[in-house]
C-alpha cells in the first residue's frame, strides 16, 4: 500500500469535512450517498473494510462448518480478499499503522453522528427525548452542564471554576467537562490523561456540536451514560432501580439517577442508601438554584423515601 494512495484518501476526507458543514442545531442532511462513496473508496484504496470483511468471512466459515452449500464465487473472492488483508496487516510497520489510524479518525469526524448512533443501545433499550420527563433533563443539566444550550461544546467558565475548586480543596472534586465532552469521551476515548487524548476529545466535541442538534446530543447522553448498578442508559436504569419506564419517573427518582452519574458506585442506593438520598437532595438543591423547580417542590420531594425494586 503506497503512501500516495493513503494521502489521497486523507485529502478526499478533508475535502468532505470542509464542504459546508451544517451549523449547530440545524437539520443534518442525509449523508448516505457520501458515506457509501467514501467507504467504497476506503475499501479499495486504504483497505478500511476490516469489519465487513470479517463478518463476511465468518459467514462463509459458518456455512462450511454446517455443511451447507459451498460459497459462491463472490464469497470466495471476498474470503480471498480478507486473507490478503490479514497478510498485509501482519506486514505493516508502525508508520503505516499510524497513517491508517489517522484515516480512521478523519472518517469518524466526517460521519460523527453515524458513529455515535452505532454505539448507542438498541431500539428496545433506547428512549427518545420526547419520552423522557422534563425533570430528568433538568436534573442532568443542573448538576452536569447548566449552560448546555448556550455553549458550543466547551465551557471555559466551568473549566476555570472546576480548577479553582479543586485547587482549593487539594483534590479533584469538580469536573469542567460539558455534556458533549462526556458523551464523546464515554463513546470513543479511554481514561488516559494525555495531551493527545484531550485534543482528540476537543475535536470530537466540536464536530459533534456542529453536526448534531443540542436535543440530539442530550438524548444520546441520557441513553449512553452509566447510572451504576450495572445499568447503562436511562431505560435500563429506570427499570432496574424503580421497575418503570423512564416516562413514569418522579422528580425524586430523576434526581437520584442524575446524582449517580458523578460517582455511580459511591452513590448507589444498593451500596449506601443514605448516600443516595443525600446526593438526591443535593441535585434537588441544584435544580432550585438553576430555576428548574421551586423550593417547595424540592422540600416536599426530600421528605419522600426512595422506593426501589430490590
PDB file of C-alpha atoms in Angstrom:
ATOM      1  CA  UNK A   1       0.000   0.000   0.000  1.00  0.00           C
ATOM      2  CA  UNK A   2       1.819   3.147  -1.178  1.00  0.00           C
ATOM      3  CA  UNK A   3       1.775   6.469   0.612  1.00  0.00           C
ATOM      4  CA  UNK A   4       0.311   8.340  -2.382  1.00  0.00           C
ATOM      5  CA  UNK A   5      -2.932   6.399  -2.081  1.00  0.00           C
ATOM      6  CA  UNK A   6      -3.102   6.915   1.673  1.00  0.00           C
ATOM      7  CA  UNK A   7      -2.607  10.654   1.423  1.00  0.00           C
ATOM      8  CA  UNK A   8      -5.131  10.798  -1.423  1.00  0.00           C
ATOM      9  CA  UNK A   9      -7.675   9.302   0.951  1.00  0.00           C
ATOM     10  CA  UNK A  10      -6.824  11.862   3.633  1.00  0.00           C
ATOM     11  CA  UNK A  11      -7.156  14.726   1.145  1.00  0.00           C
ATOM     12  CA  UNK A  12     -10.533  13.404  -0.024  1.00  0.00           C
ATOM     13  CA  UNK A  13     -11.713  13.142   3.570  1.00  0.00           C
ATOM     14  CA  UNK A  14     -10.528  16.658   4.369  1.00  0.00           C
ATOM     15  CA  UNK A  15     -12.347  17.998   1.320  1.00  0.00           C
ATOM     16  CA  UNK A  16     -15.592  16.485   2.524  1.00  0.00           C
ATOM     17  CA  UNK A  17     -15.087  17.901   6.032  1.00  0.00           C
ATOM     18  CA  UNK A  18     -14.525  21.402   4.664  1.00  0.00           C
ATOM     19  CA  UNK A  19     -17.506  21.349   2.294  1.00  0.00           C
ATOM     20  CA  UNK A  20     -20.247  23.328   4.015  1.00  0.00           C
ATOM     21  CA  UNK A  21     -20.525  21.622   7.411  1.00  0.00           C
ATOM     22  CA  UNK A  22     -24.004  22.046   8.961  1.00  0.00           C
ATOM     23  CA  UNK A  23     -24.367  24.576  11.742  1.00  0.00           C
ATOM     24  CA  UNK A  24     -25.222  23.644  15.319  1.00  0.00           C
ATOM     25  CA  UNK A  25     -28.889  22.787  15.784  1.00  0.00           C
ATOM     26  CA  UNK A  26     -29.587  22.558  12.043  1.00  0.00           C
ATOM     27  CA  UNK A  27     -31.167  19.527  10.455  1.00  0.00           C
ATOM     28  CA  UNK A  28     -28.496  17.053   9.437  1.00  0.00           C
ATOM     29  CA  UNK A  29     -28.650  16.163   5.719  1.00  0.00           C
ATOM     30  CA  UNK A  30     -28.742  12.587   4.594  1.00  0.00           C
ATOM     31  CA  UNK A  31     -25.126  11.534   4.195  1.00  0.00           C
ATOM     32  CA  UNK A  32     -25.918   8.034   2.973  1.00  0.00           C
ATOM     33  CA  UNK A  33     -24.577   8.557  -0.532  1.00  0.00           C
ATOM     34  CA  UNK A  34     -21.490  10.357   0.704  1.00  0.00           C
ATOM     35  CA  UNK A  35     -20.891   7.648   3.273  1.00  0.00           C
ATOM     36  CA  UNK A  36     -21.227   4.945   0.661  1.00  0.00           C
ATOM     37  CA  UNK A  37     -18.782   6.719  -1.623  1.00  0.00           C
ATOM     38  CA  UNK A  38     -16.071   7.251   0.962  1.00  0.00           C
ATOM     39  CA  UNK A  39     -16.444   3.768   2.399  1.00  0.00           C
ATOM     40  CA  UNK A  40     -16.188   2.183  -1.059  1.00  0.00           C
ATOM     41  CA  UNK A  41     -13.141   4.331  -1.707  1.00  0.00           C
ATOM     42  CA  UNK A  42     -11.644   3.264   1.584  1.00  0.00           C
ATOM     43  CA  UNK A  43     -12.159  -0.401   0.777  1.00  0.00           C
ATOM     44  CA  UNK A  44     -10.193  -0.201  -2.437  1.00  0.00           C
ATOM     45  CA  UNK A  45      -7.580   2.393  -1.529  1.00  0.00           C
ATOM     46  CA  UNK A  46      -6.815   2.058   2.159  1.00  0.00           C
ATOM     47  CA  UNK A  47      -8.485  -1.258   2.897  1.00  0.00           C
ATOM     48  CA  UNK A  48     -10.871   0.104   5.528  1.00  0.00           C
ATOM     49  CA  UNK A  49     -13.362  -2.775   5.293  1.00  0.00           C
ATOM     50  CA  UNK A  50     -11.974  -4.885   8.134  1.00  0.00           C
ATOM     51  CA  UNK A  51     -15.271  -5.273   9.999  1.00  0.00           C
ATOM     52  CA  UNK A  52     -17.327  -6.021   6.905  1.00  0.00           C
ATOM     53  CA  UNK A  53     -14.749  -8.464   5.613  1.00  0.00           C
ATOM     54  CA  UNK A  54     -14.563 -10.174   8.987  1.00  0.00           C
ATOM     55  CA  UNK A  55     -18.331 -10.684   9.050  1.00  0.00           C
ATOM     56  CA  UNK A  56     -18.346 -11.990   5.502  1.00  0.00           C
ATOM     57  CA  UNK A  57     -15.529 -14.399   6.280  1.00  0.00           C
ATOM     58  CA  UNK A  58     -17.282 -15.609   9.422  1.00  0.00           C
ATOM     59  CA  UNK A  59     -20.485 -16.225   7.486  1.00  0.00           C
ATOM     60  CA  UNK A  60     -18.593 -18.266   4.908  1.00  0.00           C
ATOM     61  CA  UNK A  61     -16.901 -20.305   7.595  1.00  0.00           C
ATOM     62  CA  UNK A  62     -20.254 -20.966   9.298  1.00  0.00           C
ATOM     63  CA  UNK A  63     -21.680 -22.293   6.065  1.00  0.00           C
ATOM     64  CA  UNK A  64     -18.751 -24.615   5.593  1.00  0.00           C
ATOM     65  CA  UNK A  65     -18.911 -25.839   9.190  1.00  0.00           C
ATOM     66  CA  UNK A  66     -22.629 -26.526   8.994  1.00  0.00           C
ATOM     67  CA  UNK A  67     -22.327 -28.493   5.794  1.00  0.00           C
ATOM     68  CA  UNK A  68     -24.399 -26.045   3.781  1.00  0.00           C
ATOM     69  CA  UNK A  69     -23.934 -25.125   0.136  1.00  0.00           C
ATOM     70  CA  UNK A  70     -20.385 -24.141  -0.799  1.00  0.00           C
ATOM     71  CA  UNK A  71     -19.643 -20.423  -1.028  1.00  0.00           C
ATOM     72  CA  UNK A  72     -20.427 -18.584  -4.226  1.00  0.00           C
ATOM     73  CA  UNK A  73     -17.678 -17.123  -6.431  1.00  0.00           C
ATOM     74  CA  UNK A  74     -18.421 -13.731  -4.896  1.00  0.00           C
ATOM     75  CA  UNK A  75     -17.989 -15.122  -1.376  1.00  0.00           C
ATOM     76  CA  UNK A  76     -14.778 -16.869  -2.389  1.00  0.00           C
ATOM     77  CA  UNK A  77     -13.421 -13.611  -3.770  1.00  0.00           C
ATOM     78  CA  UNK A  78     -14.341 -11.824  -0.539  1.00  0.00           C
ATOM     79  CA  UNK A  79     -12.662 -14.534   1.520  1.00  0.00           C
ATOM     80  CA  UNK A  80      -9.525 -14.281  -0.590  1.00  0.00           C
ATOM     81  CA  UNK A  81      -9.523 -10.502  -0.199  1.00  0.00           C
ATOM     82  CA  UNK A  82      -9.905 -10.890   3.536  1.00  0.00           C
ATOM     83  CA  UNK A  83      -6.960 -13.266   3.684  1.00  0.00           C
ATOM     84  CA  UNK A  84      -4.848 -10.839   1.665  1.00  0.00           C
ATOM     85  CA  UNK A  85      -5.843  -8.058   4.026  1.00  0.00           C
ATOM     86  CA  UNK A  86      -4.791 -10.097   7.065  1.00  0.00           C
ATOM     87  CA  UNK A  87      -1.461 -10.852   5.423  1.00  0.00           C
ATOM     88  CA  UNK A  88      -0.870  -7.179   4.624  1.00  0.00           C
ATOM     89  CA  UNK A  89      -1.830  -6.158   8.175  1.00  0.00           C
ATOM     90  CA  UNK A  90       0.713  -8.584   9.597  1.00  0.00           C
ATOM     91  CA  UNK A  91       3.412  -6.930   7.476  1.00  0.00           C
ATOM     92  CA  UNK A  92       2.552  -3.324   8.346  1.00  0.00           C
ATOM     93  CA  UNK A  93       5.139  -1.242  10.134  1.00  0.00           C
ATOM     94  CA  UNK A  94       4.342   1.283  12.895  1.00  0.00           C
ATOM     95  CA  UNK A  95       4.352   4.164  10.421  1.00  0.00           C
ATOM     96  CA  UNK A  96       1.711   2.506   8.261  1.00  0.00           C
ATOM     97  CA  UNK A  97      -0.406   1.694  11.315  1.00  0.00           C
ATOM     98  CA  UNK A  98      -0.242   5.321  12.422  1.00  0.00           C
ATOM     99  CA  UNK A  99      -1.316   6.552   8.980  1.00  0.00           C
ATOM    100  CA  UNK A 100      -4.260   4.154   8.864  1.00  0.00           C
ATOM    101  CA  UNK A 101      -5.285   5.160  12.377  1.00  0.00           C
ATOM    102  CA  UNK A 102      -5.279   8.797  11.280  1.00  0.00           C
ATOM    103  CA  UNK A 103      -7.510   7.971   8.312  1.00  0.00           C
ATOM    104  CA  UNK A 104      -9.928   6.124  10.600  1.00  0.00           C
ATOM    105  CA  UNK A 105     -10.127   9.181  12.841  1.00  0.00           C
ATOM    106  CA  UNK A 106     -10.745  11.503   9.892  1.00  0.00           C
ATOM    107  CA  UNK A 107     -13.595   9.299   8.675  1.00  0.00           C
ATOM    108  CA  UNK A 108     -15.028   9.219  12.190  1.00  0.00           C
ATOM    109  CA  UNK A 109     -15.133  13.010  12.214  1.00  0.00           C
ATOM    110  CA  UNK A 110     -16.866  13.138   8.839  1.00  0.00           C
ATOM    111  CA  UNK A 111     -19.583  10.753   9.947  1.00  0.00           C
ATOM    112  CA  UNK A 112     -19.557  11.559  13.665  1.00  0.00           C
ATOM    113  CA  UNK A 113     -23.340  11.335  14.039  1.00  0.00           C
ATOM    114  CA  UNK A 114     -23.488   7.885  12.481  1.00  0.00           C
ATOM    115  CA  UNK A 115     -20.593   6.690  14.631  1.00  0.00           C
ATOM    116  CA  UNK A 116     -22.330   7.914  17.777  1.00  0.00           C
ATOM    117  CA  UNK A 117     -25.577   6.190  16.838  1.00  0.00           C
ATOM    118  CA  UNK A 118     -23.752   2.920  16.198  1.00  0.00           C
ATOM    119  CA  UNK A 119     -22.548   2.908  19.821  1.00  0.00           C
ATOM    120  CA  UNK A 120     -25.927   3.617  21.421  1.00  0.00           C
ATOM    121  CA  UNK A 121     -28.166   0.903  22.923  1.00  0.00           C
ATOM    122  CA  UNK A 122     -30.532  -0.930  20.532  1.00  0.00           C
ATOM    123  CA  UNK A 123     -34.060   0.400  19.964  1.00  0.00           C
ATOM    124  CA  UNK A 124     -35.516  -1.940  22.599  1.00  0.00           C
ATOM    125  CA  UNK A 125     -33.359  -0.251  25.273  1.00  0.00           C
ATOM    126  CA  UNK A 126     -33.497   3.289  23.906  1.00  0.00           C
ATOM    127  CA  UNK A 127     -35.738   6.202  24.931  1.00  0.00           C
ATOM    128  CA  UNK A 128     -36.406   9.180  22.683  1.00  0.00           C
ATOM    129  CA  UNK A 129     -36.112  12.597  24.293  1.00  0.00           C
ATOM    130  CA  UNK A 130     -39.835  13.233  23.881  1.00  0.00           C
ATOM    131  CA  UNK A 131     -40.492  10.282  26.219  1.00  0.00           C
ATOM    132  CA  UNK A 132     -38.074  11.480  28.901  1.00  0.00           C
ATOM    133  CA  UNK A 133     -39.585  13.616  31.702  1.00  0.00           C
ATOM    134  CA  UNK A 134     -38.598  17.274  31.829  1.00  0.00           C
ATOM    135  CA  UNK A 135     -37.456  16.704  35.412  1.00  0.00           C
ATOM    136  CA  UNK A 136     -34.883  14.157  34.188  1.00  0.00           C
ATOM    137  CA  UNK A 137     -33.471  16.588  31.646  1.00  0.00           C
ATOM    138  CA  UNK A 138     -33.409  19.434  34.166  1.00  0.00           C
ATOM    139  CA  UNK A 139     -31.755  17.290  36.823  1.00  0.00           C
ATOM    140  CA  UNK A 140     -28.970  16.350  34.402  1.00  0.00           C
ATOM    141  CA  UNK A 141     -28.472  19.931  33.248  1.00  0.00           C
ATOM    142  CA  UNK A 142     -28.487  21.263  36.820  1.00  0.00           C
ATOM    143  CA  UNK A 143     -25.657  19.027  38.019  1.00  0.00           C
ATOM    144  CA  UNK A 144     -23.688  18.356  34.841  1.00  0.00           C
ATOM    145  CA  UNK A 145     -23.936  21.311  32.454  1.00  0.00           C
ATOM    146  CA  UNK A 146     -26.232  24.281  33.189  1.00  0.00           C
ATOM    147  CA  UNK A 147     -25.049  26.207  30.127  1.00  0.00           C
ATOM    148  CA  UNK A 148     -25.524  23.259  27.792  1.00  0.00           C
ATOM    149  CA  UNK A 149     -27.869  25.151  25.449  1.00  0.00           C
ATOM    150  CA  UNK A 150     -25.641  28.233  25.460  1.00  0.00           C
ATOM    151  CA  UNK A 151     -22.112  26.989  24.716  1.00  0.00           C
ATOM    152  CA  UNK A 152     -20.746  25.244  21.633  1.00  0.00           C
ATOM    153  CA  UNK A 153     -19.383  22.163  23.354  1.00  0.00           C
ATOM    154  CA  UNK A 154     -16.720  23.802  25.517  1.00  0.00           C
ATOM    155  CA  UNK A 155     -17.488  25.851  28.643  1.00  0.00           C
ATOM    156  CA  UNK A 156     -14.359  27.859  29.637  1.00  0.00           C
ATOM    157  CA  UNK A 157     -16.038  29.230  32.759  1.00  0.00           C
ATOM    158  CA  UNK A 158     -16.794  25.717  34.026  1.00  0.00           C
ATOM    159  CA  UNK A 159     -13.200  24.651  33.402  1.00  0.00           C
ATOM    160  CA  UNK A 160     -11.801  27.608  35.357  1.00  0.00           C
ATOM    161  CA  UNK A 161     -14.330  27.144  38.158  1.00  0.00           C
ATOM    162  CA  UNK A 162     -13.513  23.438  38.473  1.00  0.00           C
ATOM    163  CA  UNK A 163      -9.798  24.207  38.518  1.00  0.00           C
ATOM    164  CA  UNK A 164     -10.200  26.739  41.329  1.00  0.00           C
ATOM    165  CA  UNK A 165     -12.434  24.444  43.409  1.00  0.00           C
ATOM    166  CA  UNK A 166     -10.060  21.522  43.006  1.00  0.00           C
ATOM    167  CA  UNK A 167      -7.048  23.680  43.881  1.00  0.00           C
ATOM    168  CA  UNK A 168      -8.788  24.990  46.988  1.00  0.00           C
ATOM    169  CA  UNK A 169      -9.696  21.508  48.195  1.00  0.00           C
ATOM    170  CA  UNK A 170      -6.428  19.884  47.180  1.00  0.00           C
ATOM    171  CA  UNK A 171      -8.178  17.150  45.212  1.00  0.00           C
ATOM    172  CA  UNK A 172     -10.386  16.629  42.168  1.00  0.00           C
ATOM    173  CA  UNK A 173     -13.919  17.299  43.395  1.00  0.00           C
ATOM    174  CA  UNK A 174     -15.448  19.044  40.418  1.00  0.00           C
ATOM    175  CA  UNK A 175     -15.183  18.479  36.685  1.00  0.00           C
ATOM    176  CA  UNK A 176     -15.318  21.057  33.908  1.00  0.00           C
ATOM    177  CA  UNK A 177     -16.437  18.786  31.083  1.00  0.00           C
ATOM    178  CA  UNK A 178     -19.650  19.603  29.245  1.00  0.00           C
ATOM    179  CA  UNK A 179     -22.284  17.008  28.407  1.00  0.00           C
ATOM    180  CA  UNK A 180     -20.953  16.854  24.842  1.00  0.00           C
ATOM    181  CA  UNK A 181     -17.421  16.239  26.062  1.00  0.00           C
ATOM    182  CA  UNK A 182     -18.630  13.491  28.380  1.00  0.00           C
ATOM    183  CA  UNK A 183     -20.565  11.889  25.519  1.00  0.00           C
ATOM    184  CA  UNK A 184     -17.634  11.634  23.104  1.00  0.00           C
ATOM    185  CA  UNK A 185     -15.235  10.587  25.869  1.00  0.00           C
ATOM    186  CA  UNK A 186     -17.533   7.764  27.012  1.00  0.00           C
ATOM    187  CA  UNK A 187     -18.188   6.515  23.482  1.00  0.00           C
ATOM    188  CA  UNK A 188     -14.809   6.899  21.787  1.00  0.00           C
ATOM    189  CA  UNK A 189     -11.919   7.549  24.175  1.00  0.00           C
ATOM    190  CA  UNK A 190     -10.008   5.939  27.006  1.00  0.00           C
ATOM    191  CA  UNK A 191      -9.464   7.287  30.516  1.00  0.00           C
ATOM    192  CA  UNK A 192      -5.781   8.034  29.945  1.00  0.00           C
ATOM    193  CA  UNK A 193      -4.773  11.588  30.846  1.00  0.00           C
ATOM    194  CA  UNK A 194      -2.584  12.724  27.969  1.00  0.00           C
ATOM    195  CA  UNK A 195      -2.374  15.891  25.912  1.00  0.00           C
ATOM    196  CA  UNK A 196      -3.129  13.962  22.714  1.00  0.00           C
ATOM    197  CA  UNK A 197      -6.284  12.394  24.169  1.00  0.00           C
ATOM    198  CA  UNK A 198      -7.537  15.767  25.388  1.00  0.00           C
ATOM    199  CA  UNK A 199      -7.009  17.336  21.974  1.00  0.00           C
ATOM    200  CA  UNK A 200      -8.867  14.449  20.348  1.00  0.00           C
ATOM    201  CA  UNK A 201     -11.718  14.938  22.827  1.00  0.00           C
ATOM    202  CA  UNK A 202     -11.978  18.638  21.960  1.00  0.00           C
ATOM    203  CA  UNK A 203     -12.002  17.960  18.211  1.00  0.00           C
ATOM    204  CA  UNK A 204     -14.681  15.269  18.570  1.00  0.00           C
ATOM    205  CA  UNK A 205     -16.702  17.635  20.753  1.00  0.00           C
ATOM    206  CA  UNK A 206     -16.627  20.468  18.232  1.00  0.00           C
ATOM    207  CA  UNK A 207     -17.590  18.195  15.332  1.00  0.00           C
ATOM    208  CA  UNK A 208     -20.417  16.662  17.375  1.00  0.00           C
ATOM    209  CA  UNK A 209     -21.765  20.107  18.225  1.00  0.00           C
ATOM    210  CA  UNK A 210     -21.533  21.155  14.563  1.00  0.00           C
ATOM    211  CA  UNK A 211     -23.311  18.099  13.171  1.00  0.00           C
ATOM    212  CA  UNK A 212     -25.866  17.228  15.861  1.00  0.00           C
ATOM    213  CA  UNK A 213     -28.589  19.324  17.453  1.00  0.00           C
ATOM    214  CA  UNK A 214     -28.471  20.063  21.182  1.00  0.00           C
ATOM    215  CA  UNK A 215     -31.549  17.910  21.802  1.00  0.00           C
ATOM    216  CA  UNK A 216     -29.953  15.010  19.924  1.00  0.00           C
ATOM    217  CA  UNK A 217     -26.778  15.293  21.995  1.00  0.00           C
ATOM    218  CA  UNK A 218     -28.760  15.326  25.247  1.00  0.00           C
ATOM    219  CA  UNK A 219     -30.776  12.318  24.093  1.00  0.00           C
ATOM    220  CA  UNK A 220     -27.615  10.399  23.151  1.00  0.00           C
ATOM    221  CA  UNK A 221     -26.086  11.261  26.524  1.00  0.00           C
ATOM    222  CA  UNK A 222     -29.066  10.115  28.597  1.00  0.00           C
ATOM    223  CA  UNK A 223     -29.174   6.831  26.681  1.00  0.00           C
ATOM    224  CA  UNK A 224     -25.461   6.049  26.923  1.00  0.00           C
ATOM    225  CA  UNK A 225     -24.320   7.214  30.359  1.00  0.00           C
ATOM    226  CA  UNK A 226     -23.644   4.734  33.194  1.00  0.00           C
ATOM    227  CA  UNK A 227     -26.024   5.005  36.154  1.00  0.00           C
ATOM    228  CA  UNK A 228     -24.395   2.412  38.407  1.00  0.00           C
ATOM    229  CA  UNK A 229     -25.773  -0.959  39.400  1.00  0.00           C
ATOM    230  CA  UNK A 230     -24.753  -2.402  36.031  1.00  0.00           C
ATOM    231  CA  UNK A 231     -27.244  -0.147  34.216  1.00  0.00           C
ATOM    232  CA  UNK A 232     -26.140   1.796  31.143  1.00  0.00           C
ATOM    233  CA  UNK A 233     -28.742   4.034  29.564  1.00  0.00           C
ATOM    234  CA  UNK A 234     -31.801   5.653  31.133  1.00  0.00           C
ATOM    235  CA  UNK A 235     -34.254   2.899  30.231  1.00  0.00           C
ATOM    236  CA  UNK A 236     -32.188   0.164  31.859  1.00  0.00           C
ATOM    237  CA  UNK A 237     -31.665   2.335  34.952  1.00  0.00           C
ATOM    238  CA  UNK A 238     -35.358   3.256  35.290  1.00  0.00           C
ATOM    239  CA  UNK A 239     -36.476  -0.355  35.099  1.00  0.00           C
ATOM    240  CA  UNK A 240     -33.518  -1.616  37.129  1.00  0.00           C
ATOM    241  CA  UNK A 241     -33.944   0.726  40.088  1.00  0.00           C
ATOM    242  CA  UNK A 242     -37.651   1.547  40.004  1.00  0.00           C
ATOM    243  CA  UNK A 243     -39.335  -1.051  37.788  1.00  0.00           C
ATOM    244  CA  UNK A 244     -40.866   1.514  35.455  1.00  0.00           C
ATOM    245  CA  UNK A 245     -40.362   3.195  32.100  1.00  0.00           C
ATOM    246  CA  UNK A 246     -38.453   6.497  32.022  1.00  0.00           C
ATOM    247  CA  UNK A 247     -41.682   8.380  31.258  1.00  0.00           C
ATOM    248  CA  UNK A 248     -43.039   7.376  34.674  1.00  0.00           C
ATOM    249  CA  UNK A 249     -40.114   8.610  36.779  1.00  0.00           C
ATOM    250  CA  UNK A 250     -40.950  11.003  39.614  1.00  0.00           C
ATOM    251  CA  UNK A 251     -38.970  14.131  40.459  1.00  0.00           C
ATOM    252  CA  UNK A 252     -37.140  12.349  43.288  1.00  0.00           C
ATOM    253  CA  UNK A 253     -36.278   9.365  41.089  1.00  0.00           C
ATOM    254  CA  UNK A 254     -34.963  11.650  38.346  1.00  0.00           C
ATOM    255  CA  UNK A 255     -32.819  13.494  40.883  1.00  0.00           C
ATOM    256  CA  UNK A 256     -31.400  10.248  42.249  1.00  0.00           C
ATOM    257  CA  UNK A 257     -30.449   8.960  38.791  1.00  0.00           C
ATOM    258  CA  UNK A 258     -28.855  12.281  37.813  1.00  0.00           C
ATOM    259  CA  UNK A 259     -26.914  12.321  41.063  1.00  0.00           C
ATOM    260  CA  UNK A 260     -25.417   8.887  40.453  1.00  0.00           C
ATOM    261  CA  UNK A 261     -23.565   9.843  37.296  1.00  0.00           C
ATOM    262  CA  UNK A 262     -20.741  11.618  39.114  1.00  0.00           C
ATOM    263  CA  UNK A 263     -19.872   8.576  41.263  1.00  0.00           C
ATOM    264  CA  UNK A 264     -22.053   5.558  40.314  1.00  0.00           C
ATOM    265  CA  UNK A 265     -20.596   3.165  42.871  1.00  0.00           C
ATOM    266  CA  UNK A 266     -20.392   5.529  45.851  1.00  0.00           C
ATOM    267  CA  UNK A 267     -23.888   6.936  45.246  1.00  0.00           C
ATOM    268  CA  UNK A 268     -25.592   3.602  44.561  1.00  0.00           C
ATOM    269  CA  UNK A 269     -28.655   3.097  46.823  1.00  0.00           C
ATOM    270  CA  UNK A 270     -27.838  -0.628  46.944  1.00  0.00           C
ATOM    271  CA  UNK A 271     -24.444   0.112  48.432  1.00  0.00           C
ATOM    272  CA  UNK A 272     -25.281   3.114  50.615  1.00  0.00           C
ATOM    273  CA  UNK A 273     -28.939   4.141  50.761  1.00  0.00           C
ATOM    274  CA  UNK A 274     -28.252   7.231  52.889  1.00  0.00           C
ATOM    275  CA  UNK A 275     -25.569   8.436  50.476  1.00  0.00           C
ATOM    276  CA  UNK A 276     -28.000   8.056  47.564  1.00  0.00           C
ATOM    277  CA  UNK A 277     -30.646  10.068  49.422  1.00  0.00           C
ATOM    278  CA  UNK A 278     -28.128  12.771  50.319  1.00  0.00           C
ATOM    279  CA  UNK A 279     -26.965  13.008  46.713  1.00  0.00           C
ATOM    280  CA  UNK A 280     -30.594  13.172  45.513  1.00  0.00           C
ATOM    281  CA  UNK A 281     -31.187  16.092  47.863  1.00  0.00           C
ATOM    282  CA  UNK A 282     -28.101  17.868  46.550  1.00  0.00           C
ATOM    283  CA  UNK A 283     -29.409  17.531  42.995  1.00  0.00           C
ATOM    284  CA  UNK A 284     -32.787  18.942  44.083  1.00  0.00           C
ATOM    285  CA  UNK A 285     -30.978  21.904  45.639  1.00  0.00           C
ATOM    286  CA  UNK A 286     -29.074  22.469  42.389  1.00  0.00           C
ATOM    287  CA  UNK A 287     -32.326  22.300  40.402  1.00  0.00           C
ATOM    288  CA  UNK A 288     -33.781  25.034  42.608  1.00  0.00           C
ATOM    289  CA  UNK A 289     -30.646  27.150  42.164  1.00  0.00           C
ATOM    290  CA  UNK A 290     -30.880  26.728  38.386  1.00  0.00           C
ATOM    291  CA  UNK A 291     -34.548  27.768  38.423  1.00  0.00           C
ATOM    292  CA  UNK A 292     -35.935  24.455  37.179  1.00  0.00           C
ATOM    293  CA  UNK A 293     -38.126  23.696  40.217  1.00  0.00           C
ATOM    294  CA  UNK A 294     -39.381  25.599  43.256  1.00  0.00           C
ATOM    295  CA  UNK A 295     -38.041  25.294  46.788  1.00  0.00           C
ATOM    296  CA  UNK A 296     -41.450  23.946  47.834  1.00  0.00           C
ATOM    297  CA  UNK A 297     -41.229  21.114  45.299  1.00  0.00           C
ATOM    298  CA  UNK A 298     -37.703  20.310  46.446  1.00  0.00           C
ATOM    299  CA  UNK A 299     -38.614  20.245  50.158  1.00  0.00           C
ATOM    300  CA  UNK A 300     -41.620  18.038  49.513  1.00  0.00           C
ATOM    301  CA  UNK A 301     -39.548  15.599  47.454  1.00  0.00           C
ATOM    302  CA  UNK A 302     -36.769  15.457  50.048  1.00  0.00           C
ATOM    303  CA  UNK A 303     -39.280  14.112  52.574  1.00  0.00           C
ATOM    304  CA  UNK A 304     -40.175  11.200  50.312  1.00  0.00           C
ATOM    305  CA  UNK A 305     -38.370   7.829  50.632  1.00  0.00           C
ATOM    306  CA  UNK A 306     -36.732   6.110  47.673  1.00  0.00           C
ATOM    307  CA  UNK A 307     -38.788   3.054  46.737  1.00  0.00           C
ATOM    308  CA  UNK A 308     -36.516   0.611  44.904  1.00  0.00           C
ATOM    309  CA  UNK A 309     -37.284  -2.642  43.133  1.00  0.00           C
ATOM    310  CA  UNK A 310     -34.775  -4.582  45.234  1.00  0.00           C
TER     311      UNK A 310
END
